[in-house]
Structures are given as structure tokens and as C-alpha cells.
């Protein structure tokens, strides 16, 4: 059974998935107190500290997942500014999509600035073990759902 998630719940689910994946690898994971505009998690693994931005998507078209990697206003009215991921402010992008597939991509390897298309050969080397799905296979931008 799947139920609808709000965008905030979907984002929280993505962060939980990232924490689980990083923790399983032995990383110490920290969550910022308050809002961090550039990263969602900080992890220390094998003596290396990394800032991680987490994104999720339930948009599936033609067997590929479309993921917005920029921010346009958040919960406030959009002021026309688009914020893209900057490798100088965040070292990794963790992505969770509706069927549970996950990617851990170095931001320096990103060729896109506003959206990614995942599930094909591009970025396939950064796909990691799947997590729990949050949407059924028919999901679209307006039908984001979660398992109960």
C-alpha cells in the first residue's frame, strides 16, 4: 500500500535513506542544526569529511528518473533565483528515487546544472545498493507515494 507524501516528507525520507547508506559503510553522520543552504548532511568516513546534498524524485518517464538538482525558492515564493549545486560548497549528491534506487555522485562529476536523468548509462557507475521505495512504478510529479 502506498500513501501520498508531502514534498517535505519525501525529502526527509531521502535524508533517512542517505543516513542509513552512509552509516552502514561506517560513516559518522551529522545533520545541521537549523537550515544549511548548501548541504543536508555531513559525514566523516575513513578520516575524510564530506558535505552531502540529498535529492529525491518520483518522476519516472520512459524508464528514467528525472531529478531536480537545483532549488527554486523552497517553501517561499520564488524570487526568480535558481540555486545550483556547487562543488565548492558540497562534495556529494545523494539521490533516492521512487522505486528505491540510489546514487552517490561526486558533485565534480555532475555535468548538469538543474536536472539529472538517472537510470541509464550516464552516472551508472555511481549507483549504489537500492533502499526502500517511496512510490509505486506509476508515480509522476503529482502522485508521490510511500509504503506503509
mmCIF file of C-alpha atoms in Angstrom:
data_model
loop_
_atom_site.group_PDB
_atom_site.id
_atom_site.type_symbol
_atom_site.label_atom_id
_atom_site.label_comp_id
_atom_site.label_asym_id
_atom_site.label_seq_id
_atom_site.Cartn_x
_atom_site.Cartn_y
_atom_site.Cartn_z
ATOM 1 C CA UNK A 1 0.000 0.000 0.000
ATOM 2 C CA UNK A 2 1.286 3.471 -0.921
ATOM 3 C CA UNK A 3 0.108 6.797 0.507
ATOM 4 C CA UNK A 4 0.885 10.327 -0.650
ATOM 5 C CA UNK A 5 3.910 12.115 0.761
ATOM 6 C CA UNK A 6 4.310 15.851 1.034
ATOM 7 C CA UNK A 7 7.489 17.237 -0.556
ATOM 8 C CA UNK A 8 8.964 17.707 2.938
ATOM 9 C CA UNK A 9 8.174 14.091 3.904
ATOM 10 C CA UNK A 10 9.717 12.854 0.656
ATOM 11 C CA UNK A 11 12.856 14.903 1.379
ATOM 12 C CA UNK A 12 13.017 13.532 4.927
ATOM 13 C CA UNK A 13 12.710 10.008 3.537
ATOM 14 C CA UNK A 14 15.671 10.754 1.237
ATOM 15 C CA UNK A 15 17.786 12.009 4.133
ATOM 16 C CA UNK A 16 16.939 8.934 6.211
ATOM 17 C CA UNK A 17 17.975 6.730 3.274
ATOM 18 C CA UNK A 18 21.265 8.613 2.913
ATOM 19 C CA UNK A 19 21.999 8.354 6.651
ATOM 20 C CA UNK A 20 21.291 4.608 6.560
ATOM 21 C CA UNK A 21 23.508 4.068 3.500
ATOM 22 C CA UNK A 22 26.408 6.160 4.837
ATOM 23 C CA UNK A 23 26.098 4.685 8.351
ATOM 24 C CA UNK A 24 26.177 1.147 7.013
ATOM 25 C CA UNK A 25 29.569 1.993 5.452
ATOM 26 C CA UNK A 26 30.895 3.113 8.822
ATOM 27 C CA UNK A 27 30.454 6.863 8.420
ATOM 28 C CA UNK A 28 29.643 9.157 11.302
ATOM 29 C CA UNK A 29 26.785 11.317 10.051
ATOM 30 C CA UNK A 30 25.737 14.745 11.274
ATOM 31 C CA UNK A 31 22.658 16.774 10.484
ATOM 32 C CA UNK A 32 22.947 20.570 10.625
ATOM 33 C CA UNK A 33 21.271 22.435 13.452
ATOM 34 C CA UNK A 34 18.953 24.831 11.689
ATOM 35 C CA UNK A 35 18.958 25.229 7.937
ATOM 36 C CA UNK A 36 22.067 24.722 5.816
ATOM 37 C CA UNK A 37 21.618 26.233 2.358
ATOM 38 C CA UNK A 38 24.352 24.152 0.718
ATOM 39 C CA UNK A 39 24.174 20.641 2.179
ATOM 40 C CA UNK A 40 21.799 18.362 4.065
ATOM 41 C CA UNK A 41 24.224 16.014 5.844
ATOM 42 C CA UNK A 42 27.866 15.948 6.841
ATOM 43 C CA UNK A 43 29.625 12.612 7.013
ATOM 44 C CA UNK A 44 33.056 11.505 8.156
ATOM 45 C CA UNK A 45 34.305 8.312 6.567
ATOM 46 C CA UNK A 46 37.832 6.941 6.807
ATOM 47 C CA UNK A 47 39.135 10.269 8.108
ATOM 48 C CA UNK A 48 37.524 12.280 5.314
ATOM 49 C CA UNK A 49 34.765 14.803 5.937
ATOM 50 C CA UNK A 50 32.195 15.320 3.191
ATOM 51 C CA UNK A 51 29.157 17.539 2.757
ATOM 52 C CA UNK A 52 26.192 15.791 1.129
ATOM 53 C CA UNK A 53 23.185 17.294 -0.645
ATOM 54 C CA UNK A 54 20.174 14.920 -0.772
ATOM 55 C CA UNK A 55 17.587 14.932 -3.560
ATOM 56 C CA UNK A 56 14.593 12.699 -4.265
ATOM 57 C CA UNK A 57 12.345 12.149 -7.241
ATOM 58 C CA UNK A 58 9.136 10.332 -8.044
ATOM 59 C CA UNK A 59 9.152 11.435 -11.686
ATOM 60 C CA UNK A 60 9.528 8.390 -13.943
ATOM 61 C CA UNK A 61 9.323 8.783 -17.721
ATOM 62 C CA UNK A 62 10.313 6.182 -20.296
ATOM 63 C CA UNK A 63 12.190 4.144 -17.698
ATOM 64 C CA UNK A 64 14.327 7.095 -16.495
ATOM 65 C CA UNK A 65 14.084 9.104 -13.294
ATOM 66 C CA UNK A 66 14.116 12.898 -13.603
ATOM 67 C CA UNK A 67 15.653 14.657 -10.616
ATOM 68 C CA UNK A 68 15.708 18.412 -9.985
ATOM 69 C CA UNK A 69 19.135 19.262 -8.572
ATOM 70 C CA UNK A 70 18.562 22.984 -8.264
ATOM 71 C CA UNK A 71 16.449 24.906 -5.776
ATOM 72 C CA UNK A 72 13.909 27.447 -6.877
ATOM 73 C CA UNK A 73 12.520 29.157 -3.817
ATOM 74 C CA UNK A 74 11.820 26.231 -1.489
ATOM 75 C CA UNK A 75 8.682 26.776 0.601
ATOM 76 C CA UNK A 76 8.650 30.535 -0.043
ATOM 77 C CA UNK A 77 7.512 32.402 -3.122
ATOM 78 C CA UNK A 78 10.054 32.076 -5.894
ATOM 79 C CA UNK A 79 12.035 35.288 -6.356
ATOM 80 C CA UNK A 80 13.439 34.277 -9.741
ATOM 81 C CA UNK A 81 16.724 32.976 -8.327
ATOM 82 C CA UNK A 82 17.800 29.422 -9.118
ATOM 83 C CA UNK A 83 20.412 27.868 -6.843
ATOM 84 C CA UNK A 84 22.517 25.083 -8.342
ATOM 85 C CA UNK A 85 24.768 22.592 -6.583
ATOM 86 C CA UNK A 86 28.289 23.987 -6.295
ATOM 87 C CA UNK A 87 31.221 21.548 -5.818
ATOM 88 C CA UNK A 88 32.925 24.241 -3.701
ATOM 89 C CA UNK A 89 30.077 24.017 -1.146
ATOM 90 C CA UNK A 90 29.058 20.348 -1.333
ATOM 91 C CA UNK A 91 31.172 17.311 -2.284
ATOM 92 C CA UNK A 92 28.470 14.692 -2.939
ATOM 93 C CA UNK A 93 24.924 14.372 -4.200
ATOM 94 C CA UNK A 94 22.845 11.504 -2.811
ATOM 95 C CA UNK A 95 19.711 10.708 -4.837
ATOM 96 C CA UNK A 96 16.802 8.448 -3.882
ATOM 97 C CA UNK A 97 14.085 7.775 -6.456
ATOM 98 C CA UNK A 98 10.597 6.349 -6.072
ATOM 99 C CA UNK A 99 11.462 2.693 -6.654
ATOM 100 C CA UNK A 100 14.268 2.792 -4.048
ATOM 101 C CA UNK A 101 17.236 3.104 -6.421
ATOM 102 C CA UNK A 102 20.016 5.315 -5.049
ATOM 103 C CA UNK A 103 23.064 7.170 -6.363
ATOM 104 C CA UNK A 104 26.027 8.743 -4.575
ATOM 105 C CA UNK A 105 27.568 11.123 -7.101
ATOM 106 C CA UNK A 106 30.600 13.376 -6.573
ATOM 107 C CA UNK A 107 29.428 16.892 -7.411
ATOM 108 C CA UNK A 108 32.538 17.424 -9.536
ATOM 109 C CA UNK A 109 31.227 14.635 -11.845
ATOM 110 C CA UNK A 110 27.899 16.397 -12.453
ATOM 111 C CA UNK A 111 27.512 17.676 -15.993
ATOM 112 C CA UNK A 112 24.020 19.099 -15.457
ATOM 113 C CA UNK A 113 23.129 22.240 -13.538
ATOM 114 C CA UNK A 114 19.373 21.986 -12.967
ATOM 115 C CA UNK A 115 18.217 18.382 -13.502
ATOM 116 C CA UNK A 116 19.505 14.846 -13.951
ATOM 117 C CA UNK A 117 18.129 11.895 -15.841
ATOM 118 C CA UNK A 118 19.059 8.737 -13.920
ATOM 119 C CA UNK A 119 18.573 5.061 -14.654
ATOM 120 C CA UNK A 120 20.517 4.846 -17.904
ATOM 121 C CA UNK A 121 24.239 4.508 -18.585
ATOM 122 C CA UNK A 122 25.144 8.071 -17.574
ATOM 123 C CA UNK A 123 26.014 8.167 -13.862
ATOM 124 C CA UNK A 124 25.508 4.374 -13.639
ATOM 125 C CA UNK A 125 28.942 3.981 -12.015
ATOM 126 C CA UNK A 126 27.622 5.973 -9.043
ATOM 127 C CA UNK A 127 24.521 3.857 -8.452
ATOM 128 C CA UNK A 128 24.634 2.145 -5.056
ATOM 129 C CA UNK A 129 22.521 -0.531 -3.395
ATOM 130 C CA UNK A 130 18.780 0.144 -3.515
ATOM 131 C CA UNK A 131 16.876 1.276 -0.471
ATOM 132 C CA UNK A 132 13.173 1.195 0.288
ATOM 133 C CA UNK A 133 10.821 2.570 -2.354
ATOM 134 C CA UNK A 134 8.601 5.518 -1.525
ATOM 135 C CA UNK A 135 6.420 5.473 -4.656
ATOM 136 C CA UNK A 136 4.872 2.888 -6.922
ATOM 137 C CA UNK A 137 6.077 2.417 -10.522
ATOM 138 C CA UNK A 138 3.272 4.583 -11.923
ATOM 139 C CA UNK A 139 4.347 7.655 -9.975
ATOM 140 C CA UNK A 140 4.504 11.079 -11.571
ATOM 141 C CA UNK A 141 5.200 14.580 -10.336
ATOM 142 C CA UNK A 142 1.724 14.862 -8.816
ATOM 143 C CA UNK A 143 1.435 11.296 -7.459
ATOM 144 C CA UNK A 144 4.265 10.831 -4.976
ATOM 145 C CA UNK A 145 3.557 7.953 -2.637
ATOM 146 C CA UNK A 146 5.093 5.948 0.197
ATOM 147 C CA UNK A 147 4.908 2.379 1.550
ATOM 148 C CA UNK A 148 3.175 1.830 4.886
#
